[in-house]
Amino acid sequence: MNKLPERIRIKDIARLADVSVGTVDRVIHGRSGVSEASKKRVEEILKQLDYQPNMYASALASNKKYTFICLLPEHLEGEYWTAVELGIHEAIATYSDFNTSVKINYYDPYDYHSFVDASEAILTLQPDGVMVAPTAPQYTKGFTDRLQALNIPYIYIDSNIKDVPPLAFFGQNSRQSGYFAARMMMLLARDEKEIVIFRKIHEGIVGSNQQENREIGFRQYMEEHHPSCNILELDLHAERNDEDNEMLDEFFRAHPTVKNGITFNSKAYIVGEYLQSRGKKDFSLIGYDLLERNVTCLKEGSISFLIAQQPELQGANGIKALCDHLIFKKDVTCINYMPIDLLTVETIDYYHSK
């Protein structure tokens, strides 16, 4: 074998395999139009040389455009999903040299039919990749089955559906998060005989798989370690916020001795602000996510702990995974759990400054 230059070029591989440069390029990039004999010769040479193609340079040279669509729950500015969107747009800006663009579509998290309609609209556009916050498995599966049939890769964010595996998932281990939250709750509650779970619910729908799985993990811990503790429930109306205080008043009149509670969604501030307005300082509350109003309640003492899950990073990493898979042909790790970060009034400012 003739001496090769330090940097192996495609034309060097073509010479060694006795094929054209075009044939080598097609083999490297997995394109058709190559005979089995030629393909085998090229692959043998690639293996001997341990050749690693410069996918970054190849992608820059390509004129292909990549369109991604993200399907997220409807939300107001400043709510949890705002941070996810920020991460999505930051990632798209990072990969702008590679002709990437993103469109964000929305569905009503309390209406399964809204998810189905929104997913149908995405399928008609046939994007290059999809990132989705899944709803109930039976409705998500119809969407992902169609994506698989069209060979469109998809990412799950926030919650995972193991029976319908994606290219990648970014989010907390929600059951473990709920299990951990119960442990923290009972450090506060100590020997109390009752605690309360606050929910936002509409016609029996909680609004996210993540919340349901957190509660499952929470109840598992309680059953294992505090089986005699009575778990009360208060279901606040998801779409009638003006009734929250009245319902909370009624609950605390009926249960004047309950001193500890948790909410598994990102709106702990609803209960926190209520506790402030009623001057109720003898109640410990645990909530999720660093919404500004949640953080304010934490600093003012009406929320004891917040559990965070880095939503901005989830959005950014979801887009990065699609780019790694589609543009750079890299292997992508399927399950990517976010940390379960417990924050208090003493630590919140340092967390924000990361």
PDB file of N, CA, C and O in Angstrom, residues 25 47 66 98 151 185 263 312 333 343:
ATOM      1  N   ASP A  25     -18.192   8.737  -1.872  1.00  0.00           N
ATOM      2  CA  ASP A  25     -19.085   9.707  -1.224  1.00  0.00           C
ATOM      3  C   ASP A  25     -20.450   9.084  -0.931  1.00  0.00           C
ATOM      4  O   ASP A  25     -21.030   9.276   0.142  1.00  0.00           O
ATOM      5  N   LYS A  47     -12.644   0.843   6.989  1.00  0.00           N
ATOM      6  CA  LYS A  47     -12.374   0.171   8.258  1.00  0.00           C
ATOM      7  C   LYS A  47     -10.877   0.092   8.524  1.00  0.00           C
ATOM      8  O   LYS A  47     -10.417   0.337   9.646  1.00  0.00           O
ATOM      9  N   TYR A  66     -33.633  22.014   6.806  1.00  0.00           N
ATOM     10  CA  TYR A  66     -34.247  21.143   7.795  1.00  0.00           C
ATOM     11  C   TYR A  66     -35.337  21.913   8.543  1.00  0.00           C
ATOM     12  O   TYR A  66     -35.062  22.949   9.165  1.00  0.00           O
ATOM     13  N   PHE A  98     -26.824  25.679   9.340  1.00  0.00           N
ATOM     14  CA  PHE A  98     -27.186  24.434   8.651  1.00  0.00           C
ATOM     15  C   PHE A  98     -28.621  24.473   8.102  1.00  0.00           C
ATOM     16  O   PHE A  98     -29.233  23.436   7.897  1.00  0.00           O
ATOM     17  N   ASN A 151     -41.088   7.894   8.321  1.00  0.00           N
ATOM     18  CA  ASN A 151     -39.650   7.958   8.609  1.00  0.00           C
ATOM     19  C   ASN A 151     -39.242   9.343   9.115  1.00  0.00           C
ATOM     20  O   ASN A 151     -38.175   9.861   8.763  1.00  0.00           O
ATOM     21  N   MET A 185     -41.545  15.835  51.693  1.00  0.00           N
ATOM     22  CA  MET A 185     -42.781  16.243  52.363  1.00  0.00           C
ATOM     23  C   MET A 185     -42.833  15.715  53.795  1.00  0.00           C
ATOM     24  O   MET A 185     -43.173  16.430  54.738  1.00  0.00           O
ATOM     25  N   THR A 263     -48.286  20.219  45.201  1.00  0.00           N
ATOM     26  CA  THR A 263     -48.906  20.237  43.881  1.00  0.00           C
ATOM     27  C   THR A 263     -47.882  19.742  42.875  1.00  0.00           C
ATOM     28  O   THR A 263     -46.704  20.106  42.951  1.00  0.00           O
ATOM     29  N   GLU A 312     -35.574  24.873  29.962  1.00  0.00           N
ATOM     30  CA  GLU A 312     -34.870  25.499  28.846  1.00  0.00           C
ATOM     31  C   GLU A 312     -33.877  24.524  28.216  1.00  0.00           C
ATOM     32  O   GLU A 312     -33.771  24.418  26.988  1.00  0.00           O
ATOM     33  N   THR A 333     -28.407   9.341  22.302  1.00  0.00           N
ATOM     34  CA  THR A 333     -28.834   8.612  23.495  1.00  0.00           C
ATOM     35  C   THR A 333     -30.341   8.734  23.652  1.00  0.00           C
ATOM     36  O   THR A 333     -30.881   9.850  23.608  1.00  0.00           O
ATOM     37  N   LEU A 343     -34.877  23.063  45.578  1.00  0.00           N
ATOM     38  CA  LEU A 343     -34.452  24.436  45.831  1.00  0.00           C
ATOM     39  C   LEU A 343     -35.196  25.039  47.013  1.00  0.00           C
ATOM     40  O   LEU A 343     -36.392  24.805  47.203  1.00  0.00           O
TER      41      LEU A 343
END
